[in-house]
CSV table of C-alpha atoms in Angstrom, one decimal:
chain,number,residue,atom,x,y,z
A,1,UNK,CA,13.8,-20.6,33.1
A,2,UNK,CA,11.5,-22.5,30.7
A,3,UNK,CA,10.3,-20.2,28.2
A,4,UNK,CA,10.9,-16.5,27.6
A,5,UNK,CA,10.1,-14.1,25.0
A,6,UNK,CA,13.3,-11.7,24.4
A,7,UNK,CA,11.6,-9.0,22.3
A,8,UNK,CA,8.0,-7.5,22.2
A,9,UNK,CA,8.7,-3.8,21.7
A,10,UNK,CA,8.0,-3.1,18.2
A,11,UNK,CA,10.9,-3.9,15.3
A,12,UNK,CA,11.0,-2.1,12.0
A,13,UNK,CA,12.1,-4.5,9.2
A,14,UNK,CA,12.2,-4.1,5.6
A,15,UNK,CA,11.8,-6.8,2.8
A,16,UNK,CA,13.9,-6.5,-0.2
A,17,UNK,CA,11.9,-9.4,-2.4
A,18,UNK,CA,11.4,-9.4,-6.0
A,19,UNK,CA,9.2,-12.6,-5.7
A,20,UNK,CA,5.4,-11.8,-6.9
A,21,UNK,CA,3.0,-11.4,-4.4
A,22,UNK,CA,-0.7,-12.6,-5.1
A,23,UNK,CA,-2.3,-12.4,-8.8
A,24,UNK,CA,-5.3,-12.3,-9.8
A,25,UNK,CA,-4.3,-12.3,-14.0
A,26,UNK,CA,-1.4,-13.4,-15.6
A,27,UNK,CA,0.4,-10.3,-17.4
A,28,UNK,CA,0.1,-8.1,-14.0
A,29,UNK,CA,2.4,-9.0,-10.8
A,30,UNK,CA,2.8,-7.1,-7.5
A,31,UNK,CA,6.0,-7.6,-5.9
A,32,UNK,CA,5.7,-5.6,-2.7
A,33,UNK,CA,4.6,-5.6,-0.7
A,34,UNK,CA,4.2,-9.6,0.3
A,35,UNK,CA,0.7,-10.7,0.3
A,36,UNK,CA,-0.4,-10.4,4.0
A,37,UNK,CA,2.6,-8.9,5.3
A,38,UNK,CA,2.7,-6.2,7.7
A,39,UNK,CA,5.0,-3.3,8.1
A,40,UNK,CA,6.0,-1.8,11.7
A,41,UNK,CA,4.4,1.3,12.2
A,42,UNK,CA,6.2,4.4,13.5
A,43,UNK,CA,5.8,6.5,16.6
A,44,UNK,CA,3.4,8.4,14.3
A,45,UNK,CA,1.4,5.4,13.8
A,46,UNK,CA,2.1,5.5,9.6
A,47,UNK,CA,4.7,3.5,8.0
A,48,UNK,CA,5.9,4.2,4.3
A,49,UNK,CA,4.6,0.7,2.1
A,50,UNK,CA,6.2,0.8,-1.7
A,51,UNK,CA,4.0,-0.8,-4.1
A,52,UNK,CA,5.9,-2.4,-7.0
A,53,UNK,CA,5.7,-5.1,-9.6
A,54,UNK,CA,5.9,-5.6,-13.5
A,55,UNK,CA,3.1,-5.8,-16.4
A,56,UNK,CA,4.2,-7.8,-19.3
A,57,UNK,CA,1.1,-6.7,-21.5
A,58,UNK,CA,2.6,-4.3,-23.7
A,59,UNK,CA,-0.7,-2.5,-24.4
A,60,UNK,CA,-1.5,-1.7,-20.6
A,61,UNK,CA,0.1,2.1,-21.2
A,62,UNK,CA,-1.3,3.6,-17.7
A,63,UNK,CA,-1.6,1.5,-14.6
A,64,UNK,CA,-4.3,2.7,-12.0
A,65,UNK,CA,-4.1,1.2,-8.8
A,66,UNK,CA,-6.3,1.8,-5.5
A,67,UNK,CA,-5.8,1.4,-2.0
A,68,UNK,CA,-8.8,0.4,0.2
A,69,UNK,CA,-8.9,-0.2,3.9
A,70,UNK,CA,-10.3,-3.6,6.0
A,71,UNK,CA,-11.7,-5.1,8.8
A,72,UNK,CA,-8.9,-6.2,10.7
A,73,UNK,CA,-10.8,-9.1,12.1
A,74,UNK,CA,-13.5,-10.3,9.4
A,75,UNK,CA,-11.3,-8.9,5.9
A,76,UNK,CA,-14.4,-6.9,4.7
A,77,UNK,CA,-14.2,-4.1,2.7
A,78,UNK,CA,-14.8,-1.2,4.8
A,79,UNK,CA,-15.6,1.5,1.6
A,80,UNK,CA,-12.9,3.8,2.6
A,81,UNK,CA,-10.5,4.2,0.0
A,82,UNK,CA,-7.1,5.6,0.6
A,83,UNK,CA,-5.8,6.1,-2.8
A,84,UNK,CA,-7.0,5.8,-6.5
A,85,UNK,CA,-5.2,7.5,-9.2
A,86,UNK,CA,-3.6,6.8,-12.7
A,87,UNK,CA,0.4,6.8,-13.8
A,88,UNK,CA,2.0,6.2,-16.6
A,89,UNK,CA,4.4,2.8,-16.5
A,90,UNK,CA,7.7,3.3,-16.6
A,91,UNK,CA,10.4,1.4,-19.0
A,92,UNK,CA,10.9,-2.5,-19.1
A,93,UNK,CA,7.2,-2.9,-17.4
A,94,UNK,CA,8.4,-2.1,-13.9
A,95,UNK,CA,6.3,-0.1,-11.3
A,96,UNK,CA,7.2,1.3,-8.4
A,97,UNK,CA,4.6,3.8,-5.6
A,98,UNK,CA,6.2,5.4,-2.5
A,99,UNK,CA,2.6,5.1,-0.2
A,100,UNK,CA,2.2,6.4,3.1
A,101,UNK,CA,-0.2,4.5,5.2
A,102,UNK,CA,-1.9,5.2,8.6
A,103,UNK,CA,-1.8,1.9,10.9
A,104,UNK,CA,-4.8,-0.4,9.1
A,105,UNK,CA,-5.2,-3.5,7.1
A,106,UNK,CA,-5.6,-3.0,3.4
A,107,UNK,CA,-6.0,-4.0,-0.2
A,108,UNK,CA,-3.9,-2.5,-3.0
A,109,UNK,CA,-4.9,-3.5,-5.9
A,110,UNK,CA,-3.3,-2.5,-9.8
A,111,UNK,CA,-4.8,-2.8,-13.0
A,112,UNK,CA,-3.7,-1.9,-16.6
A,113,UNK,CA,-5.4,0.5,-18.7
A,114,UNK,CA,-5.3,0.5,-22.3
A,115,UNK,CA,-4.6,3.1,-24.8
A,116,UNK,CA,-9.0,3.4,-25.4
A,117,UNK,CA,-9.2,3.9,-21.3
A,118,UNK,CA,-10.1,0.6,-20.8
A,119,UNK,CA,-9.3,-1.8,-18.2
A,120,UNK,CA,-7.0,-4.6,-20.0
A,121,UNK,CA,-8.3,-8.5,-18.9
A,122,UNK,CA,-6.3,-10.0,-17.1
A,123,UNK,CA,-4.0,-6.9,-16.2
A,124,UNK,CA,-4.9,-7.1,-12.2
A,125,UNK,CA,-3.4,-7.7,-9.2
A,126,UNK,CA,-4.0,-7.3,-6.0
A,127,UNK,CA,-2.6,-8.5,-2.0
A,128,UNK,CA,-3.3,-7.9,1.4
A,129,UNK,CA,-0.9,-5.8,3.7
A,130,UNK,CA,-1.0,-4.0,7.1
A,131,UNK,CA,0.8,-1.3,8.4
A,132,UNK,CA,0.9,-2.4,12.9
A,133,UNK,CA,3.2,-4.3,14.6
A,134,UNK,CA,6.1,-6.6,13.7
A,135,UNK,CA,7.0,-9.3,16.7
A,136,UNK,CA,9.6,-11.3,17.2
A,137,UNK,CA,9.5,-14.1,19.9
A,138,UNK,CA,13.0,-15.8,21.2
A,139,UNK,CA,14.0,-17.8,23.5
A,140,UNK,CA,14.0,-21.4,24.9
A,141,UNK,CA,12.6,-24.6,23.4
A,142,UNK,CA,9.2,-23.9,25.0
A,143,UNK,CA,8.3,-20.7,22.7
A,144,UNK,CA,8.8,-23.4,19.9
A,145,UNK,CA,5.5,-24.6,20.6
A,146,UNK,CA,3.9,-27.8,22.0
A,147,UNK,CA,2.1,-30.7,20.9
A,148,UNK,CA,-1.5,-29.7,21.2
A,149,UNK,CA,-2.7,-33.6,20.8
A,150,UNK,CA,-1.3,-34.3,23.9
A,151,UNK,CA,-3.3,-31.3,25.8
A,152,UNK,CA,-7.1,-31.5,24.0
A,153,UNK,CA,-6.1,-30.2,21.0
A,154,UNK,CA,-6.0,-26.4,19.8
A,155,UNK,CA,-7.9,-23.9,20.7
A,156,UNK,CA,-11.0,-22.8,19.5
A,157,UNK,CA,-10.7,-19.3,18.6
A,158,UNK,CA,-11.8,-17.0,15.8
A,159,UNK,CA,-9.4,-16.4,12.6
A,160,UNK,CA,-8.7,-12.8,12.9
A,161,UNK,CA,-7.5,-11.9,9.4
A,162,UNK,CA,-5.1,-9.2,10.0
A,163,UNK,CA,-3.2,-11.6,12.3
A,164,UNK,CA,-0.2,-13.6,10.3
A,165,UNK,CA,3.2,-15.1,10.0
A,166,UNK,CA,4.7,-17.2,8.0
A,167,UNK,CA,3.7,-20.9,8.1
A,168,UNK,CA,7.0,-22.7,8.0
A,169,UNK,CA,8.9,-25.0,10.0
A,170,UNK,CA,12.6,-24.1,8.7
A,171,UNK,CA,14.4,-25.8,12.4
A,172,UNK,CA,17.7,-27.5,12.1
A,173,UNK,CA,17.1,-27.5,8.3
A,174,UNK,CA,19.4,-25.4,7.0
A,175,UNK,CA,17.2,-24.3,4.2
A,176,UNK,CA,15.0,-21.4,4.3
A,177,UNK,CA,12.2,-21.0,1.6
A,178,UNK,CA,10.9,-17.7,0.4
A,179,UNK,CA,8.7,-16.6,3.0
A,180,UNK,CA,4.6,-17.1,2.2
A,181,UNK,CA,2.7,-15.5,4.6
A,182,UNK,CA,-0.8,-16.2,6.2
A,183,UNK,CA,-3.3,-16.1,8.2
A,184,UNK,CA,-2.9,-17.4,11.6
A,185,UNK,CA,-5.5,-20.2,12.8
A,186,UNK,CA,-6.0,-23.1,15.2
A,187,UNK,CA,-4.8,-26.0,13.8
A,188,UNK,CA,-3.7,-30.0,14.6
A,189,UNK,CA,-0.1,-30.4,15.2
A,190,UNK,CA,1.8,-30.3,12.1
A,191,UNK,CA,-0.5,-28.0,9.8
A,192,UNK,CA,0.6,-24.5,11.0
A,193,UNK,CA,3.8,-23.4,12.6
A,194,UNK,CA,5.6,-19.8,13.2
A,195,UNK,CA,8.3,-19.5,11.3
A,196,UNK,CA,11.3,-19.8,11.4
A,197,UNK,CA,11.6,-21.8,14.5
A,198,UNK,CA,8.0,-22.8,15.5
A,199,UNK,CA,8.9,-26.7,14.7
A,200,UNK,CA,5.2,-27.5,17.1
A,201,UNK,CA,2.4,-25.4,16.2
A,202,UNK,CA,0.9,-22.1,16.3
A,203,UNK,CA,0.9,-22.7,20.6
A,204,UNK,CA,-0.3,-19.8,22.4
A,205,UNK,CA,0.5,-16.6,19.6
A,206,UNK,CA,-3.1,-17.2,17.8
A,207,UNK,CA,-4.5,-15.7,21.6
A,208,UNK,CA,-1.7,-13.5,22.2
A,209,UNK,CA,-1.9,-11.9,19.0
A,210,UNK,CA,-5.5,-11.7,18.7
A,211,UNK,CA,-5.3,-10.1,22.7
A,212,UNK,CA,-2.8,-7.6,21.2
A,213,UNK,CA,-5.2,-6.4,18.3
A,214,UNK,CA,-8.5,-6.2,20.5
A,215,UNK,CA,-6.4,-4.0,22.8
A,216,UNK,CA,-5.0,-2.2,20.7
A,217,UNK,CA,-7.8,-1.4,18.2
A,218,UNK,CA,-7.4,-4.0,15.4
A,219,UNK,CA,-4.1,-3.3,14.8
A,220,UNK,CA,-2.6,-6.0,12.2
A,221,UNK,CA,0.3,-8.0,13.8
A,222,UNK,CA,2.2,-10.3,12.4
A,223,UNK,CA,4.6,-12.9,14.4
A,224,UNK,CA,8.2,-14.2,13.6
A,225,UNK,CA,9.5,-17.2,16.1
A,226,UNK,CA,13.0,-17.3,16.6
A,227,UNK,CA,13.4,-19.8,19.7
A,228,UNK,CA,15.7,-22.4,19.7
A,229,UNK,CA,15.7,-25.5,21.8
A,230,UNK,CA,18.6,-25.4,24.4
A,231,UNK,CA,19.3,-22.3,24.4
A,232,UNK,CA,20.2,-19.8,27.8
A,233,UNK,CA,18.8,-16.5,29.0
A,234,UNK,CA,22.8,-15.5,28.2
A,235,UNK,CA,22.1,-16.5,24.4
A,236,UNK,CA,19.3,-14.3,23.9
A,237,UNK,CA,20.5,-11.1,26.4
């Protein structure tokens, strides 16, 4: 059999990563959840997404932080906000919010308030994250990818923004860097690969996934590729 996929049913899996997500000041970091991750949702169709992170500017006494939903496909701010609200921050600069989020692609955003109510410069932060559906792939050397050059090149397709995975090619490496997660896109052989495994290219999970969300009503999805060449139906059952 030439290429298989082992596992599409949905797979709950939970990052514990102290690693900052995206900034947008200095003196503010979020460290969960990972910039343009996405979390599996339940059979309720909510998942539970902890915000959390560390403000080094001792004068940002409250931290207010906001929750607003996205396009799945374009990113743009669809002027529904989930949450918005004010806390004091705890001891050592840490923060930590226990959210519970329908299935959607959104923005969180945190910012420090000073003790005159004002919004500190430079206090911000803010990432992308998704509560939909977490898929691995597995299986033979085929679901690695293939070299598009050879076949016309990728294809042209729309960037869906709620559809990601981790652009790295960690095969027969024996090194695995802290996952950075992205947008998927159609690119030339070497620019963007499905981690961990995907040692071609993006292959054929930019049209699956973006199939998936159309289908499923812009649910995010994000992709994880675990084939390995040589491998047997008997390795993966």
């Amino acid at each position: 059999m030439n290429s298989i996929i082992a596992l599409l049913k949905p797979v709950c899996i939970v990052f514990f990563l102290l690693s900052a997500g995206s900034l947008t000041g200095q003196s503010l970091e979020i460290s969960l959840p990972l910039d343009r991750s996405v979390l599996q949702r339940n059979s309720a169709g909510t998942a539970t997404v902890i915000l959390a992170g560390q403000v080094s500017d001792a004068s940002a006494i409250r931290l207010a932080y906001g929750v607003e939903r996205l396009h799945a496909v374009t990113g743009a701010d669809e002027s529904v906000q989930i949450a918005e609200t004010s806390m004091l921050t705890p001891s050592n600069g840490l923060f930590r919010i226990v959210l519970e989020l329908p299935t959607g692609w959104y923005r969180l955003k945190v910012k420090g308030i000073d003790v005159s109510n004002q919004e500190i410069p430079g206090a911000s932060a803010e990432v992308k994250a998704g509560v939909g559906e977490v898929i691995f792939g597995a299986g033979q050397s085929n679901l690695q990818g293939a070299e598009l050059n050879n076949y016309g090149g990728p294809p042209s397709l729309p960037e869906y923004d709620a559809l990601n995975a981790v652009n790295q090619d960690c095969w027969c490496k024996g090194i695995f860097p802290f996952p950075v997660f992205s947008r998927i896109r159609a690119a030339a052989d070497t620019e963007y690969k499905i981690g961990p495994n995907g040692n071609q290219n993006a292959w054929f999970f930019q049209a699956f996934g973006q199939a998936l969300m159309d289908r499923a009503g812009g649910v995010p999805v994000v992709f994880f590729n675990a084939a390995a060449t040589a491998t047997t139906v008997t390795n993966w059952y």
